[in-house]
Short mmCIF file of C-alpha atoms in Angstrom, two decimals:
data_model
loop_
_atom_site.label_atom_id
_atom_site.label_comp_id
_atom_site.label_asym_id
_atom_site.label_seq_id
_atom_site.Cartn_x
_atom_site.Cartn_y
_atom_site.Cartn_z
CA UNK A 13 150.86 111.96 31.50
CA UNK A 14 148.96 112.06 34.85
CA UNK A 15 152.54 114.06 36.35
CA UNK A 16 152.13 116.69 33.25
CA UNK A 17 148.52 116.96 33.90
CA UNK A 18 148.77 117.26 37.70
CA UNK A 19 151.83 120.13 37.13
CA UNK A 20 149.89 122.00 34.30
CA UNK A 21 146.97 122.32 36.81
CA UNK A 22 149.13 123.61 39.56
CA UNK A 23 150.38 125.82 37.60
CA UNK A 24 147.08 127.11 36.34
CA UNK A 25 145.85 127.38 40.30
CA UNK A 26 148.82 129.40 41.24
CA UNK A 27 148.33 131.56 38.52
CA UNK A 28 144.48 132.09 39.42
CA UNK A 29 145.95 132.62 42.75
CA UNK A 30 148.21 135.48 41.56
CA UNK A 31 145.92 137.16 39.63
CA UNK A 32 143.15 137.48 42.77
CA UNK A 33 145.73 139.06 44.83
CA UNK A 34 146.77 141.56 42.44
CA UNK A 35 143.23 142.09 41.76
CA UNK A 36 142.69 142.78 45.55
CA UNK A 37 145.68 144.85 46.05
CA UNK A 38 144.55 146.73 42.78
CA UNK A 39 141.12 147.28 44.37
CA UNK A 40 142.36 148.76 47.56
CA UNK A 41 142.93 152.19 48.09
CA UNK A 42 146.25 153.01 49.87
CA UNK A 43 147.11 156.26 51.52
CA UNK A 44 149.52 157.55 54.34
CA UNK A 45 146.59 160.12 55.18
CA UNK A 46 143.78 158.60 57.01
CA UNK A 47 142.03 161.90 57.48
CA UNK A 48 141.71 165.61 55.79
CA UNK A 49 141.22 168.68 58.24
CA UNK A 50 140.21 171.90 56.80
CA UNK A 51 139.94 175.03 57.12
CA UNK A 52 138.82 178.15 55.25
CA UNK A 53 135.92 179.97 53.96
CA UNK A 54 133.51 179.28 51.11
CA UNK A 55 135.73 178.17 48.32
CA UNK A 56 136.06 175.11 50.89
CA UNK A 57 132.55 174.95 53.12
CA UNK A 58 130.61 171.40 52.80
CA UNK A 59 128.33 172.90 54.72
CA UNK A 60 129.39 174.48 58.02
CA UNK A 61 127.54 177.74 56.97
CA UNK A 62 124.30 176.73 56.26
CA UNK A 63 124.22 173.96 59.30
CA UNK A 64 124.95 177.42 61.37
CA UNK A 65 122.37 179.52 59.71
CA UNK A 66 119.68 177.55 57.70
CA UNK A 67 118.97 179.27 54.65
CA UNK A 68 120.14 177.63 51.53
CA UNK A 69 118.43 177.66 48.15
CA UNK A 70 118.84 175.92 44.97
CA UNK A 71 120.75 175.76 42.65
CA UNK A 72 123.32 175.49 44.31
CA UNK A 73 124.17 171.61 44.52
CA UNK A 74 122.39 171.25 40.42
CA UNK A 75 125.31 169.48 39.18
CA UNK A 76 126.51 166.83 41.21
CA UNK A 77 124.49 166.71 44.14
CA UNK A 78 121.01 167.39 42.56
CA UNK A 79 120.00 169.49 45.61
CA UNK A 80 121.75 172.25 47.75
CA UNK A 81 124.57 170.23 49.63
CA UNK A 82 125.98 173.19 51.83
CA UNK A 83 128.35 174.46 48.94
CA UNK A 84 128.34 177.57 47.20
CA UNK A 85 128.45 176.21 44.22
CA UNK A 86 126.86 173.96 40.97
CA UNK A 87 128.69 170.94 42.29
CA UNK A 88 131.76 169.78 44.11
CA UNK A 89 134.59 171.91 45.81
CA UNK A 90 138.65 171.57 45.37
CA UNK A 91 138.50 169.90 48.78
CA UNK A 92 135.53 167.24 47.80
CA UNK A 93 137.90 166.29 44.82
CA UNK A 94 140.94 166.00 46.87
CA UNK A 95 139.28 163.70 49.32
CA UNK A 96 138.12 161.57 46.62
CA UNK A 97 141.56 161.63 44.98
CA UNK A 98 143.33 160.29 47.80
CA UNK A 99 140.39 157.87 48.71
CA UNK A 100 138.67 159.84 51.60
CA UNK A 101 134.85 160.48 51.68
CA UNK A 102 133.65 163.92 51.46
CA UNK A 103 134.24 165.75 54.65
CA UNK A 104 131.55 166.51 57.34
CA UNK A 105 131.26 169.96 58.42
CA UNK A 106 131.93 170.21 62.06
CA UNK A 107 129.26 172.40 62.83
CA UNK A 108 126.82 169.99 61.35
CA UNK A 109 125.12 167.86 64.24
CA UNK A 110 123.16 165.60 62.31
CA UNK A 111 124.44 162.81 59.90
CA UNK A 112 128.15 163.49 60.39
CA UNK A 113 130.97 161.12 59.96
CA UNK A 114 134.33 162.12 61.41
CA UNK A 115 136.10 159.10 61.23
CA UNK A 116 137.98 160.75 58.31
CA UNK A 117 138.79 164.11 59.55
CA UNK A 118 136.44 167.14 60.08
CA UNK A 119 135.84 170.59 57.86
CA UNK A 120 136.03 173.50 59.77
CA UNK A 121 135.37 176.14 56.95
CA UNK A 122 132.47 178.57 56.96
CA UNK A 123 131.27 180.63 54.02
CA UNK A 124 132.64 184.61 54.55
CA UNK A 125 135.18 183.33 57.30
CA UNK A 126 138.04 185.94 57.47
CA UNK A 127 141.88 184.68 58.74
CA UNK A 128 141.31 187.81 61.05
CA UNK A 129 138.70 188.81 63.31
CA UNK A 130 136.31 191.38 61.94
CA UNK A 131 137.64 195.09 63.29
CA UNK A 132 134.34 196.07 64.88
CA UNK A 133 132.04 193.13 65.54
CA UNK A 134 132.08 189.09 64.90
CA UNK A 135 128.29 189.89 63.03
CA UNK A 136 129.58 192.41 60.47
CA UNK A 137 127.30 192.23 57.81
CA UNK A 138 128.39 189.65 55.16
CA UNK A 139 131.09 188.26 57.41
CA UNK A 140 131.02 184.89 59.33
CA UNK A 141 131.94 184.69 62.91
CA UNK A 142 133.90 181.57 62.22
CA UNK A 143 137.22 183.46 61.57
CA UNK A 144 140.39 181.36 61.74
CA UNK A 145 141.05 181.59 65.26
CA UNK A 146 137.70 180.38 65.90
CA UNK A 147 138.41 177.32 63.59
CA UNK A 148 141.55 176.55 65.75
CA UNK A 149 139.81 176.51 68.79
CA UNK A 150 137.00 173.98 67.29
CA UNK A 151 140.07 171.71 66.29
CA UNK A 152 141.49 171.81 69.64
CA UNK A 153 137.75 170.97 71.52
CA UNK A 154 137.63 168.22 68.47
CA UNK A 155 140.65 166.55 69.41
CA UNK A 156 139.99 166.92 73.10
CA UNK A 157 137.20 164.99 72.30
CA UNK A 158 138.43 162.39 70.42
CA UNK A 159 140.95 162.24 73.30
CA UNK A 160 138.38 161.47 76.16
CA UNK A 161 136.15 159.32 74.33
CA UNK A 162 138.84 156.90 72.62
CA UNK A 163 137.07 154.03 73.88
CA UNK A 164 134.37 153.81 71.46
CA UNK A 165 135.96 155.85 68.28
CA UNK A 166 133.48 153.87 65.86
CA UNK A 167 130.52 153.89 67.44
CA UNK A 168 130.61 157.69 67.56
CA UNK A 169 131.85 158.09 64.45
CA UNK A 170 135.04 159.80 65.51
CA UNK A 171 138.90 158.85 64.42
CA UNK A 172 141.56 157.04 66.25
CA UNK A 173 143.20 159.40 68.49
CA UNK A 174 146.06 158.54 66.53
CA UNK A 175 144.73 159.95 63.23
CA UNK A 176 146.03 163.59 63.64
CA UNK A 177 149.72 162.67 62.54
CA UNK A 178 148.47 160.53 59.86
CA UNK A 179 146.08 163.80 58.30
CA UNK A 180 146.39 166.08 55.73
CA UNK A 181 145.98 169.99 56.95
CA UNK A 182 144.62 171.94 54.10
CA UNK A 183 144.24 175.68 54.66
CA UNK A 184 142.16 177.69 52.01
CA UNK A 185 141.45 181.19 53.29
CA UNK A 186 142.39 184.89 53.12
CA UNK A 187 140.45 186.08 50.01
CA UNK A 188 137.41 187.69 52.07
CA UNK A 189 140.23 189.65 54.28
CA UNK A 190 141.74 190.93 51.17
CA UNK A 191 138.48 191.74 49.59
CA UNK A 192 136.59 192.86 52.44
CA UNK A 193 139.03 195.59 53.55
CA UNK A 194 139.43 196.80 49.68
CA UNK A 195 136.80 199.53 49.99
CA UNK A 196 137.90 201.00 52.95
CA UNK A 197 141.73 200.77 52.55
CA UNK A 198 141.94 200.34 48.99
CA UNK A 199 144.71 198.58 47.64
CA UNK A 200 147.45 200.07 48.88
CA UNK A 201 145.90 200.26 52.48
CA UNK A 202 145.47 196.44 52.24
CA UNK A 203 148.99 195.70 51.21
CA UNK A 204 150.45 198.07 53.94
CA UNK A 205 148.00 196.62 56.79
CA UNK A 206 145.84 193.71 56.05
CA UNK A 207 148.33 191.68 54.20
CA UNK A 208 151.17 190.93 56.92
CA UNK A 209 148.90 190.40 59.45
CA UNK A 210 147.14 187.83 57.46
CA UNK A 211 149.82 185.83 56.52
CA UNK A 212 151.30 185.83 59.63
CA UNK A 213 148.08 184.63 61.46
CA UNK A 214 148.28 181.72 59.05
CA UNK A 215 152.13 180.55 59.91
CA UNK A 216 151.15 181.06 63.40
CA UNK A 217 148.17 178.60 62.85
CA UNK A 218 149.77 175.97 61.01
CA UNK A 219 152.33 176.11 64.13
CA UNK A 220 149.48 175.48 66.38
CA UNK A 221 148.13 173.02 64.79
CA UNK A 222 151.67 171.46 64.53
CA UNK A 223 151.05 170.96 68.42
CA UNK A 224 148.21 169.35 67.76
CA UNK A 225 150.04 166.48 65.89
CA UNK A 226 149.76 167.69 62.51
CA UNK A 227 152.73 167.21 60.23
CA UNK A 228 151.69 167.88 56.44
CA UNK A 229 150.02 171.02 55.61
CA UNK A 230 148.78 172.38 52.16
CA UNK A 231 148.10 176.03 51.84
CA UNK A 232 146.36 177.33 49.31
CA UNK A 233 147.09 180.80 47.83
CA UNK A 234 144.52 183.46 46.43
CA UNK A 235 143.00 183.35 43.07
CA UNK A 236 142.86 186.15 40.78
CA UNK A 237 140.35 188.30 42.12
CA UNK A 238 140.56 190.94 39.57
CA UNK A 239 138.84 188.47 37.12
CA UNK A 240 135.88 187.41 38.87
CA UNK A 241 132.53 188.79 37.64
CA UNK A 242 131.52 190.54 41.41
CA UNK A 243 134.42 192.61 41.35
CA UNK A 244 134.72 193.78 37.90
CA UNK A 245 131.47 195.35 38.59
CA UNK A 246 131.92 196.36 41.93
CA UNK A 247 135.44 197.48 42.27
CA UNK A 248 136.51 200.97 41.23
CA UNK A 249 138.45 200.93 37.99
CA UNK A 250 139.21 202.27 34.58
CA UNK A 251 139.41 200.90 31.29
CA UNK A 252 143.30 201.14 31.21
CA UNK A 253 143.19 198.73 34.18
CA UNK A 254 141.59 196.22 31.84
CA UNK A 255 143.76 193.70 30.23
CA UNK A 256 143.11 191.79 27.14
CA UNK A 257 141.75 189.07 28.66
CA UNK A 258 139.25 191.16 30.44
CA UNK A 259 140.63 191.27 33.89
CA UNK A 260 141.81 193.97 36.36
CA UNK A 261 145.56 194.46 36.15
CA UNK A 262 146.12 196.28 39.86
CA UNK A 263 144.10 194.25 41.54
CA UNK A 264 145.32 190.83 40.25
CA UNK A 265 149.00 192.80 40.83
CA UNK A 266 148.09 193.18 44.36
CA UNK A 267 146.98 189.32 44.94
CA UNK A 268 150.00 188.73 43.06
CA UNK A 269 151.87 190.37 46.00
CA UNK A 270 149.83 188.76 48.78
CA UNK A 271 150.49 185.40 47.20
CA UNK A 272 154.48 186.23 47.38
CA UNK A 273 154.19 187.28 50.75
CA UNK A 274 152.23 184.11 51.83
CA UNK A 275 154.79 182.15 50.16
CA UNK A 276 157.67 183.59 51.97
CA UNK A 277 156.01 183.34 55.08
CA UNK A 278 155.54 179.62 54.63
CA UNK A 279 159.04 179.00 53.96
CA UNK A 280 160.10 180.60 57.41
CA UNK A 281 157.17 178.52 59.19
CA UNK A 282 158.86 175.33 56.99
CA UNK A 283 162.16 176.64 59.10
CA UNK A 284 160.74 176.86 62.25
CA UNK A 285 159.06 172.95 62.15
CA UNK A 286 161.54 171.32 60.08
CA UNK A 287 160.00 167.86 60.36
CA UNK A 288 156.60 168.82 59.16
CA UNK A 289 155.82 169.56 55.53
CA UNK A 290 154.72 173.21 54.84
CA UNK A 291 153.37 172.93 51.37
CA UNK A 292 152.42 176.34 49.34
CA UNK A 293 149.85 175.37 46.75
CA UNK A 294 149.80 177.62 43.51
CA UNK A 295 146.43 177.29 42.73
CA UNK A 296 146.57 180.93 41.21
CA UNK A 297 147.88 180.18 38.37
CA UNK A 298 145.72 177.50 37.33
CA UNK A 299 142.50 179.54 37.99
CA UNK A 300 144.63 182.45 35.79
CA UNK A 301 144.59 180.11 33.05
CA UNK A 302 140.91 179.08 33.01
CA UNK A 303 139.85 182.80 33.19
CA UNK A 304 142.41 183.78 30.40
CA UNK A 305 141.67 180.72 28.16
CA UNK A 306 138.82 178.98 29.03
CA UNK A 307 138.45 177.46 25.36
CA UNK A 308 141.67 176.16 25.55
CA UNK A 309 140.39 173.95 28.97
CA UNK A 310 137.13 172.95 27.60
CA UNK A 311 135.16 176.04 28.53
CA UNK A 312 133.74 178.65 27.17
CA UNK A 313 132.92 181.67 29.76
CA UNK A 314 135.82 183.10 31.79
CA UNK A 315 134.08 186.51 33.22
CA UNK A 316 131.03 185.57 33.13
CA UNK A 317 128.78 184.61 35.97
CA UNK A 318 126.53 181.44 35.48
CA UNK A 319 124.28 182.51 38.06
CA UNK A 320 123.36 185.82 38.15
CA UNK A 321 120.88 188.50 36.56
CA UNK A 322 121.73 190.87 34.05
CA UNK A 323 123.22 189.19 31.22
CA UNK A 324 125.93 190.99 28.82
CA UNK A 325 129.81 190.48 29.83
CA UNK A 326 129.44 189.42 33.15
CA UNK A 327 126.02 188.47 34.07
CA UNK A 328 126.03 189.77 37.30
CA UNK A 329 124.19 192.37 39.46
CA UNK A 330 125.33 193.20 42.80
CA UNK A 331 121.95 194.12 43.69
CA UNK A 332 120.45 190.29 43.57
CA UNK A 333 122.80 187.25 43.70
CA UNK A 334 122.35 184.00 42.52
CA UNK A 335 118.92 182.48 43.31
CA UNK A 336 117.61 185.50 45.06
CA UNK A 337 114.86 187.79 43.76
CA UNK A 338 114.58 191.54 44.45
CA UNK A 339 112.23 194.17 43.14
CA UNK A 340 114.68 196.41 40.78
CA UNK A 341 113.00 199.48 38.84
CA UNK A 342 109.75 198.35 39.69
CA UNK A 343 110.36 194.92 38.24
CA UNK A 344 110.65 191.66 40.43
CA UNK A 345 113.67 190.13 39.19
CA UNK A 346 115.52 186.51 39.96
CA UNK A 347 119.29 185.68 39.62
CA UNK A 348 119.03 182.39 37.88
CA UNK A 349 121.30 179.63 37.14
CA UNK A 350 122.50 178.60 33.20
CA UNK A 351 121.63 175.35 31.85
CA UNK A 352 125.31 174.38 31.23
CA UNK A 353 127.50 175.74 34.20
CA UNK A 354 130.12 173.03 32.89
CA UNK A 355 131.45 175.43 30.54
CA UNK A 356 131.91 178.32 33.36
CA UNK A 357 134.60 179.26 35.26
CA UNK A 358 132.85 181.50 37.64
CA UNK A 359 129.39 180.06 39.27
CA UNK A 360 127.96 183.13 40.62
CA UNK A 361 130.18 186.07 40.03
CA UNK A 362 132.57 185.19 43.15
CA UNK A 363 132.99 181.27 43.55
CA UNK A 364 133.99 178.80 40.65
CA UNK A 365 132.14 176.31 39.16
CA UNK A 366 132.63 172.34 39.69
CA UNK A 367 134.06 172.42 36.35
CA UNK A 368 136.73 174.73 37.26
CA UNK A 369 137.18 173.35 40.93
CA UNK A 370 137.86 170.07 38.84
CA UNK A 371 140.48 171.57 37.33
CA UNK A 372 142.39 172.87 39.59
CA UNK A 373 141.79 169.69 41.96
CA UNK A 374 143.29 168.01 39.11
CA UNK A 375 146.85 170.23 39.16
CA UNK A 376 147.18 169.75 42.92
CA UNK A 377 146.59 165.83 42.61
CA UNK A 378 149.29 165.78 40.30
CA UNK A 379 151.40 167.33 42.19
CA UNK A 380 152.63 170.28 39.57
CA UNK A 381 151.93 173.48 41.80
CA UNK A 382 153.51 172.70 45.40
CA UNK A 383 156.05 174.83 46.76
CA UNK A 384 158.91 172.74 47.80
CA UNK A 385 158.03 169.84 45.21
CA UNK A 386 155.56 167.46 46.79
CA UNK A 387 154.13 164.19 45.46
CA UNK A 388 151.07 162.87 46.71
CA UNK A 389 151.62 159.99 44.28
CA UNK A 390 154.55 158.38 46.54
CA UNK A 391 152.04 158.72 49.76
CA UNK A 392 148.66 158.06 48.26
CA UNK A 393 147.00 155.88 45.52
CA UNK A 394 145.69 158.60 43.43
CA UNK A 395 142.09 157.61 42.50
CA UNK A 396 140.00 159.05 39.51
CA UNK A 397 137.80 162.39 40.36
CA UNK A 398 135.46 161.96 37.71
#
């Protein structure tokens, strides 16, 4: 009887220990990527622009952060969700001097950034001085400092020197080069003179990041700008250029051509650095679905801005942007936010809402929009991004 009781207790203890081990293993987020280094514009800027030029206003951040948090949207960006999905904290902006933690990477993106240097001046109105080339130089400087100060990385909130080969490098940039030259060059001029330079510069940047140790690159393509309220109001077009979903056909076709050229350029880059993963990430198709079929994706409004002025189909007036006030026709008006941004694709006419960003992030984390196929699930325990 004693032997039976002892055996039962022993089996029970073994069972408890096994359960504890499984519980511990399941609670640990394991990922081959220990950091993210991001390069981009306002679509992935987590505070760099406002750190350099402090002037941020509510209602940015109203959904998730409950205050302005350096993001031009109501909540989280795609890069925020991506970091969360692979178990990494939100990325600190490289330009933020107070409170930053770079142990898990850094964000070099700033709002209004371009791939190419502005043709006239670094400080052209509406264009950030932090082009992709500047962001690359900041990355080089960052790595130099990490290598120099590697004896005390924890105390300085810096990563270990070997982090660069264990990191995910994301690039989400090019939209401002595309749209910023439409007024002077038109669609045909942008396709001939700007797009080839942009995709070439992105490829060149990847190769230079490879020399710094990078081995995995996710390059996000451009969203369909012909569906954004700002461009629907601001860019010249006629009624025959509007499709059944309310988007501009010609401009969206030009984006498709840009994305094709980017995809081809990355394919060549992949041949040049064959021991690296250079992944073309198609967010265009996800955003297009959201604009065309918002209700099928749990939203309500596709081509209408949440934060804007004017109401109507677009709720956007190019004279007064989200959160600002201006005297128009003798009346002081303010572009306010809607009360339900979770129902909108567009936040302010040019940037996506947190709800739209979450849809895109889900597609990225699922790995269904990569070329060539690339499974994050095989490298990371993907975490919920609720």
